[in-house]
Coordinates of C-alpha atoms and ligand atoms in Angstrom, one line a residue:
M1 CA 0.0 0.0 0.0
P2 CA 1.5 3.4 -0.9
R3 CA 1.6 6.1 1.7
V4 CA -1.7 8.1 1.8
Y5 CA -2.3 11.7 2.4
N6 CA -3.7 11.5 5.9
F7 CA -5.7 14.6 6.8
S8 CA -6.4 13.3 10.4
A9 CA -6.8 16.0 13.1
G10 CA -4.5 13.9 15.4
P11 CA -2.8 11.6 15.9
A12 CA -1.7 12.9 12.5
M13 CA 0.7 12.3 9.6
M14 CA 4.4 12.0 10.5
P15 CA 7.1 13.1 8.1
E16 CA 8.1 10.0 6.0
E17 CA 11.8 10.8 6.6
V18 CA 11.2 10.6 10.3
L19 CA 9.5 7.2 10.0
R20 CA 12.3 5.9 7.9
R21 CA 15.0 7.0 10.3
A22 CA 13.1 5.6 13.3
A23 CA 12.8 2.3 11.4
A24 CA 16.5 2.3 10.6
E25 CA 17.4 2.9 14.3
M26 CA 14.6 0.7 15.7
S27 CA 16.6 -2.2 17.0
D28 CA 20.0 -0.5 17.4
Y29 CA 20.1 3.1 18.5
N30 CA 23.5 4.8 18.1
G31 CA 25.5 1.6 18.4
T32 CA 24.0 0.6 21.7
G33 CA 22.6 -2.7 20.4
M34 CA 19.1 -1.7 21.8
S35 CA 16.1 0.3 20.7
V36 CA 15.5 3.7 22.3
M37 CA 12.4 2.2 23.9
E38 CA 14.5 -0.3 25.7
M39 CA 16.9 2.2 27.2
S40 CA 16.7 3.2 30.9
H41 CA 15.6 6.8 31.2
R42 CA 18.3 7.2 33.8
S43 CA 21.1 5.9 31.5
K44 CA 23.8 8.3 30.3
G45 CA 22.9 7.6 26.7
Y46 CA 19.2 8.4 27.1
I47 CA 19.8 11.5 29.2
A48 CA 22.1 12.8 26.5
L49 CA 19.3 12.2 23.9
F50 CA 16.7 13.8 26.2
E51 CA 18.8 16.9 26.8
G52 CA 19.6 17.1 23.1
V53 CA 15.9 17.1 22.2
E54 CA 15.2 19.9 24.7
R55 CA 18.0 22.0 23.2
K56 CA 16.6 21.4 19.7
F57 CA 13.1 22.3 20.9
R58 CA 14.3 25.5 22.5
A59 CA 16.2 26.4 19.3
A60 CA 13.2 25.7 17.1
M61 CA 10.8 27.8 19.2
N62 CA 13.4 30.3 20.3
V63 CA 12.5 29.7 23.9
P64 CA 14.1 32.4 26.2
E65 CA 16.5 31.5 29.0
N66 CA 13.9 32.3 31.7
F67 CA 11.5 29.6 30.5
K68 CA 11.6 25.9 31.5
V69 CA 10.6 23.2 29.0
L70 CA 8.9 20.2 30.4
F71 CA 8.3 16.8 28.7
L72 CA 5.3 15.4 30.4
Q73 CA 2.4 13.0 29.9
G74 CA -1.4 13.1 30.1
G75 CA -2.1 15.0 27.0
A76 CA -3.3 18.6 26.7
T77 CA -6.4 17.5 28.7
L78 CA -4.4 16.9 31.9
Q79 CA -3.1 20.4 31.5
F80 CA -6.7 21.7 31.7
S81 CA -6.3 20.7 35.4
A82 CA -2.6 21.3 35.8
V83 CA -2.9 24.9 34.8
P84 CA -5.3 25.9 37.6
M85 CA -3.5 23.7 40.1
N86 CA -0.3 25.5 39.4
L87 CA -1.4 29.1 38.8
L88 CA -4.9 29.8 40.1
A89 CA -4.0 30.3 43.7
R90 CA -1.9 33.4 42.8
T91 CA -5.0 35.5 42.9
G92 CA -7.9 33.0 43.1
K93 CA -9.3 34.2 39.8
A94 CA -8.7 33.3 36.1
D95 CA -10.1 34.2 32.7
Y96 CA -10.9 31.7 29.9
A97 CA -11.5 32.7 26.3
V98 CA -14.1 30.1 25.3
T99 CA -13.8 29.9 21.5
G100 CA -14.4 26.3 20.6
Y101 CA -14.5 22.7 21.6
F102 CA -11.3 22.3 23.6
S103 CA -11.2 25.8 25.1
K104 CA -14.7 25.0 26.5
K105 CA -13.4 21.8 27.9
A106 CA -10.5 23.6 29.5
F107 CA -12.9 26.2 31.0
K108 CA -15.2 23.5 32.4
S109 CA -12.3 21.5 33.9
S110 CA -11.0 24.6 35.7
Q111 CA -14.4 25.5 37.2
M112 CA -14.0 23.2 40.2
Y113 CA -10.8 24.9 41.3
G114 CA -11.9 28.5 41.8
A115 CA -13.5 31.6 40.4
V116 CA -12.9 31.2 36.8
R117 CA -14.7 33.3 34.2
A118 CA -15.5 33.0 30.5
A119 CA -13.8 36.2 29.4
A120 CA -14.7 36.0 25.8
D121 CA -17.6 33.7 25.0
I122 CA -19.2 35.3 22.0
G123 CA -21.4 32.3 21.5
D124 CA -20.1 31.8 17.9
Y125 CA -17.3 29.4 17.4
H126 CA -16.9 30.4 13.7
R127 CA -14.9 33.4 14.6
I128 CA -12.3 34.6 17.1
P129 CA -13.4 37.5 19.4
R130 CA -11.8 40.8 18.7
Q131 CA -9.7 42.4 21.4
S132 CA -12.5 44.8 22.2
E133 CA -14.7 41.8 23.1
L134 CA -12.3 40.2 25.6
S135 CA -12.8 42.3 28.8
P136 CA -9.8 40.7 30.7
D137 CA -9.8 41.0 34.5
P138 CA -6.6 42.7 35.6
E139 CA -6.7 40.6 38.8
A140 CA -6.9 37.3 37.1
A141 CA -4.0 34.9 37.8
Y142 CA -3.9 34.1 34.1
F143 CA -5.8 34.4 30.8
H144 CA -6.3 31.0 29.1
Y145 CA -6.9 30.6 25.4
C146 CA -6.5 28.0 22.7
H147 CA -4.4 29.4 19.8
N148 CA -5.9 27.1 17.1
N149 CA -9.4 25.6 17.4
T150 CA -8.9 22.2 15.9
V151 CA -12.6 21.3 15.7
Y152 CA -14.1 24.6 14.3
G153 CA -11.1 25.5 12.2
T154 CA -10.4 28.9 13.6
R155 CA -7.2 30.6 14.8
W156 CA -6.2 33.6 16.8
S157 CA -4.4 35.9 14.4
Y158 CA -3.4 38.3 17.1
L159 CA -1.9 38.1 20.6
P160 CA -4.6 39.0 23.2
D161 CA -3.6 42.0 25.2
T162 CA -4.2 41.3 28.9
G163 CA -1.8 43.8 30.4
T164 CA 0.3 42.1 33.1
V165 CA -1.9 39.1 33.3
P166 CA 0.1 36.0 32.0
L167 CA -1.2 34.4 28.9
V168 CA -1.6 30.6 29.1
C169 CA -2.1 29.0 25.7
D170 CA -3.1 25.6 24.4
M171 CA -1.1 25.3 21.2
S172 CA -1.8 21.6 20.7
S173 CA -2.8 22.0 17.0
S174 CA -0.5 24.8 16.0
I175 CA 2.8 24.5 17.9
L176 CA 5.9 24.7 15.6
S177 CA 3.7 25.6 12.6
E178 CA 4.5 29.3 12.7
P179 CA 6.9 31.6 14.7
V180 CA 5.7 32.5 18.2
D181 CA 7.2 35.1 20.5
V182 CA 7.4 32.8 23.6
S183 CA 8.5 35.7 25.8
K184 CA 4.9 37.1 25.6
F185 CA 3.5 34.0 27.4
G186 CA 3.3 32.6 30.9
V187 CA 2.7 29.0 29.9
I188 CA 2.4 27.3 26.5
Y189 CA 1.3 23.6 26.4
A190 CA 0.7 21.1 23.6
G191 CA 0.1 17.4 23.1
A192 CA 2.6 16.0 20.6
Q193 CA 0.3 14.1 18.3
K194 CA -0.2 16.8 15.6
N195 CA 3.0 18.6 15.0
M196 CA 5.6 17.0 17.2
G197 CA 5.3 13.2 17.0
P198 CA 3.2 10.4 18.4
A199 CA 0.6 10.7 21.2
G200 CA 1.9 10.2 24.7
L201 CA 4.1 13.3 25.1
T202 CA 2.9 16.7 26.3
V203 CA 5.3 19.7 26.1
V204 CA 4.9 22.5 28.6
V205 CA 6.8 25.7 28.4
V206 CA 6.6 27.7 31.6
R207 CA 8.0 31.1 32.6
E208 CA 10.4 30.5 35.6
D209 CA 8.9 33.1 37.9
L210 CA 5.5 31.4 37.7
L211 CA 7.1 28.2 39.3
D212 CA 6.9 30.0 42.6
S213 CA 3.1 30.3 42.5
P214 CA 1.4 28.5 45.4
L215 CA -0.1 25.1 44.4
L216 CA -3.7 24.3 45.0
P217 CA -4.0 21.9 48.0
G218 CA -3.9 18.3 46.8
T219 CA -1.9 18.9 43.6
P220 CA -0.1 15.7 42.9
E221 CA 3.7 16.1 42.6
L222 CA 3.6 14.9 39.0
L223 CA 1.4 17.8 38.1
S224 CA 3.5 20.4 39.8
Y225 CA 5.5 22.4 37.2
K226 CA 8.0 23.3 39.9
A227 CA 8.6 19.7 40.9
Q228 CA 8.9 18.6 37.3
A229 CA 11.3 21.4 36.5
A230 CA 13.4 20.6 39.5
N231 CA 13.6 16.9 38.4
G232 CA 14.3 17.5 34.8
S233 CA 10.8 16.1 33.9
M234 CA 11.9 12.8 35.3
I235 CA 10.0 12.4 38.6
N236 CA 8.9 9.2 37.0
T237 CA 9.5 7.5 33.7
P238 CA 8.9 10.1 30.9
A239 CA 7.5 9.2 27.4
T240 CA 11.0 8.1 26.4
Y241 CA 10.2 7.0 22.8
G242 CA 7.9 10.0 22.2
V243 CA 10.7 12.4 23.2
Y244 CA 13.1 10.6 20.8
L245 CA 10.6 11.0 18.0
L246 CA 10.2 14.6 18.8
G247 CA 13.9 14.9 18.3
L248 CA 13.7 13.3 14.9
V249 CA 10.8 15.6 13.9
L250 CA 12.8 18.6 15.1
D251 CA 15.8 17.5 12.9
W252 CA 13.4 17.2 10.0
L253 CA 12.0 20.6 10.7
E254 CA 15.4 22.2 10.8
D255 CA 16.3 20.5 7.4
T256 CA 13.1 22.0 6.0
G257 CA 14.3 25.4 7.0
G258 CA 12.8 25.8 10.5
V259 CA 9.6 27.1 11.8
A260 CA 9.5 30.3 9.6
A261 CA 10.0 28.3 6.4
M262 CA 7.4 25.8 7.6
A263 CA 4.9 28.6 8.2
E264 CA 5.3 29.7 4.6
I265 CA 4.5 26.2 3.3
N266 CA 1.6 25.9 5.7
R267 CA 0.1 29.2 4.4
K268 CA 0.5 27.9 0.9
K269 CA -1.3 24.7 1.7
A270 CA -4.2 26.5 3.5
A271 CA -4.5 29.1 0.6
L272 CA -4.8 26.2 -1.9
V273 CA -7.6 24.5 0.0
Y274 CA -9.6 27.6 1.1
G275 CA -9.1 29.0 -2.4
A276 CA -10.7 25.9 -3.9
V277 CA -13.5 26.0 -1.3
D278 CA -14.3 29.6 -2.0
A279 CA -14.4 29.0 -5.7
S280 CA -16.6 25.9 -5.4
P281 CA -20.3 26.1 -6.1
V282 CA -20.7 23.1 -3.7
F283 CA -18.8 23.9 -0.6
N284 CA -18.8 26.6 2.0
C285 CA -16.6 27.4 4.9
K286 CA -18.3 28.8 8.0
A287 CA -15.2 30.2 9.7
E288 CA -15.0 33.9 9.2
E289 CA -12.2 34.7 6.8
S290 CA -9.9 36.6 9.2
S291 CA -10.3 33.8 11.8
R292 CA -9.6 30.8 9.5
S293 CA -7.2 28.2 10.8
V294 CA -4.1 27.5 8.8
M295 CA -3.9 23.9 10.2
N296 CA -7.5 22.8 10.0
A297 CA -9.8 23.8 7.1
V298 CA -13.4 22.9 7.9
F299 CA -16.0 23.1 5.1
S300 CA -19.2 21.4 4.1
S301 CA -21.8 21.3 1.3
G302 CA -24.5 21.6 3.8
D303 CA -25.8 18.2 2.8
E304 CA -24.6 15.1 4.6
A305 CA -25.0 12.7 1.6
T306 CA -23.0 15.1 -0.6
D307 CA -20.2 15.4 2.0
E308 CA -20.1 11.6 2.2
R309 CA -19.8 11.2 -1.5
F310 CA -16.9 13.7 -1.4
L311 CA -15.2 11.7 1.3
K312 CA -15.5 8.5 -0.8
E313 CA -14.1 10.2 -3.9
A314 CA -11.2 11.6 -1.8
A315 CA -10.4 8.2 -0.4
G316 CA -10.3 6.9 -3.9
R317 CA -7.4 9.4 -4.5
N318 CA -5.6 8.4 -1.4
L319 CA -6.8 11.5 0.5
V320 CA -8.0 10.1 3.8
T321 CA -9.4 10.9 7.2
L322 CA -11.2 14.0 6.0
K323 CA -14.4 13.5 7.9
A324 CA -15.0 16.4 10.3
H325 CA -15.6 16.2 14.0
R326 CA -19.2 15.3 15.0
A327 CA -19.6 18.8 16.5
T328 CA -19.5 20.5 13.1
G329 CA -20.1 17.7 10.5
G330 CA -18.8 18.0 7.0
V331 CA -15.2 17.9 5.9
R332 CA -12.1 18.8 7.8
A333 CA -8.7 18.9 6.2
S334 CA -6.0 18.9 8.9
M335 CA -2.7 20.0 7.3
Y336 CA -0.1 19.9 10.0
N337 CA 3.6 20.4 9.2
A338 CA 4.1 16.8 7.9
M339 CA 1.3 17.2 5.2
P340 CA 3.2 17.7 2.0
L341 CA 2.2 20.6 -0.3
E342 CA 1.3 18.0 -2.8
G343 CA -1.4 16.6 -0.5
A344 CA -3.1 20.1 -0.3
Q345 CA -2.8 20.4 -4.1
K346 CA -4.5 17.1 -4.7
L347 CA -7.2 18.0 -2.3
A348 CA -7.7 21.4 -3.9
E349 CA -8.0 19.7 -7.3
L350 CA -10.7 17.4 -6.1
I351 CA -12.7 20.2 -4.5
A352 CA -12.5 22.2 -7.8
E353 CA -13.7 19.2 -9.8
F354 CA -16.4 18.0 -7.4
R355 CA -20.0 18.6 -8.4
Ligands
LIG401 C1 -6.5 22.3 20.7 C2 -6.6 21.0 21.4 N1 -6.5 21.0 22.8 C3 -6.6 19.8 23.5 C4 -6.7 18.6 22.8 C5 -6.8 17.4 23.6 O1 -5.6 16.8 23.6 P1 -5.2 15.4 24.3 O2 -6.0 14.3 23.6 O3 -3.8 15.3 24.0 O4 -5.5 15.5 25.7 C6 -6.8 18.6 21.4 C7 -6.9 17.3 20.8 O5 -7.2 17.1 19.6 C8 -6.7 19.8 20.7 O6 -6.8 19.8 19.4

């Protein structure tokens, strides 16, 4: 079976070069006679690998010195609890921009921990609220938002201005897809399974001064950013193989020209698909143009049977996993870094031909 163009929202397509390198090193990593997944996380060889991946990640994201990078587990969803456990007690209040499926989940998860508030719920997930609609509370311990809404296909094209209130951002579906000024954030977190590797690894980038925030009572040690930072993300066994694969993905990213070059390719892919949707007499994209996601293009004919026929025709051309989330219905093309330009071209061709 040839490789398909897999438009899955996540776990998602991996760069083929990464898969080939992992396969080549599968049973003998670096002359050790063992696979990375067989190495002790406390061994010299593995610690060198782990530290190397952190260095590569910091370089790719241009992470300032005063930020810690943590390699954790539990997915972005566990961060929905970890964030309030680590930060909420600073002032007892927090703001959540509710702009889609996962930001709503993050908001709901945080409600049991204190006085959290939906700071920007405009009741319409097809656009991102404007700055004038945010009403941030200057006494909030943090302002949480989700940079790219994977399900509804929208993306924040600006950095919310919250004054001195730290920004906490779920970047699960956009991390490493475009340059980000990390210094403007308090915490950035992301599950790996879209742009960084296989599921099982969660990356958290946290500003050092926030590590001294008081923890909520009952916070497990594993969820404490301070304890994880003090133990090099190794209080217990980390996602050893996932970290290794992140390293291979970062090597591939660097070979492709880095995050800025990748952002250019991602913009081209998105322009091809949205361009075809806009020109199509069949399909329509509900996301407001200025809020459109670069990573996830969501569109529909408005008729389930027609969408199904499209998905079938796409599968016949090796364009797979295009069915949208049940919350929206229709078609969703997730085009993370590993989706080649050619995949977007082929999809755009089909959209243009489809009647
Ligand atoms: C933006 C966003 N946040 C959170 C999640 C949940 O991630 P996880 O399954 O890693 O907990 C997802 C998963 O698709 C996502 O896209």
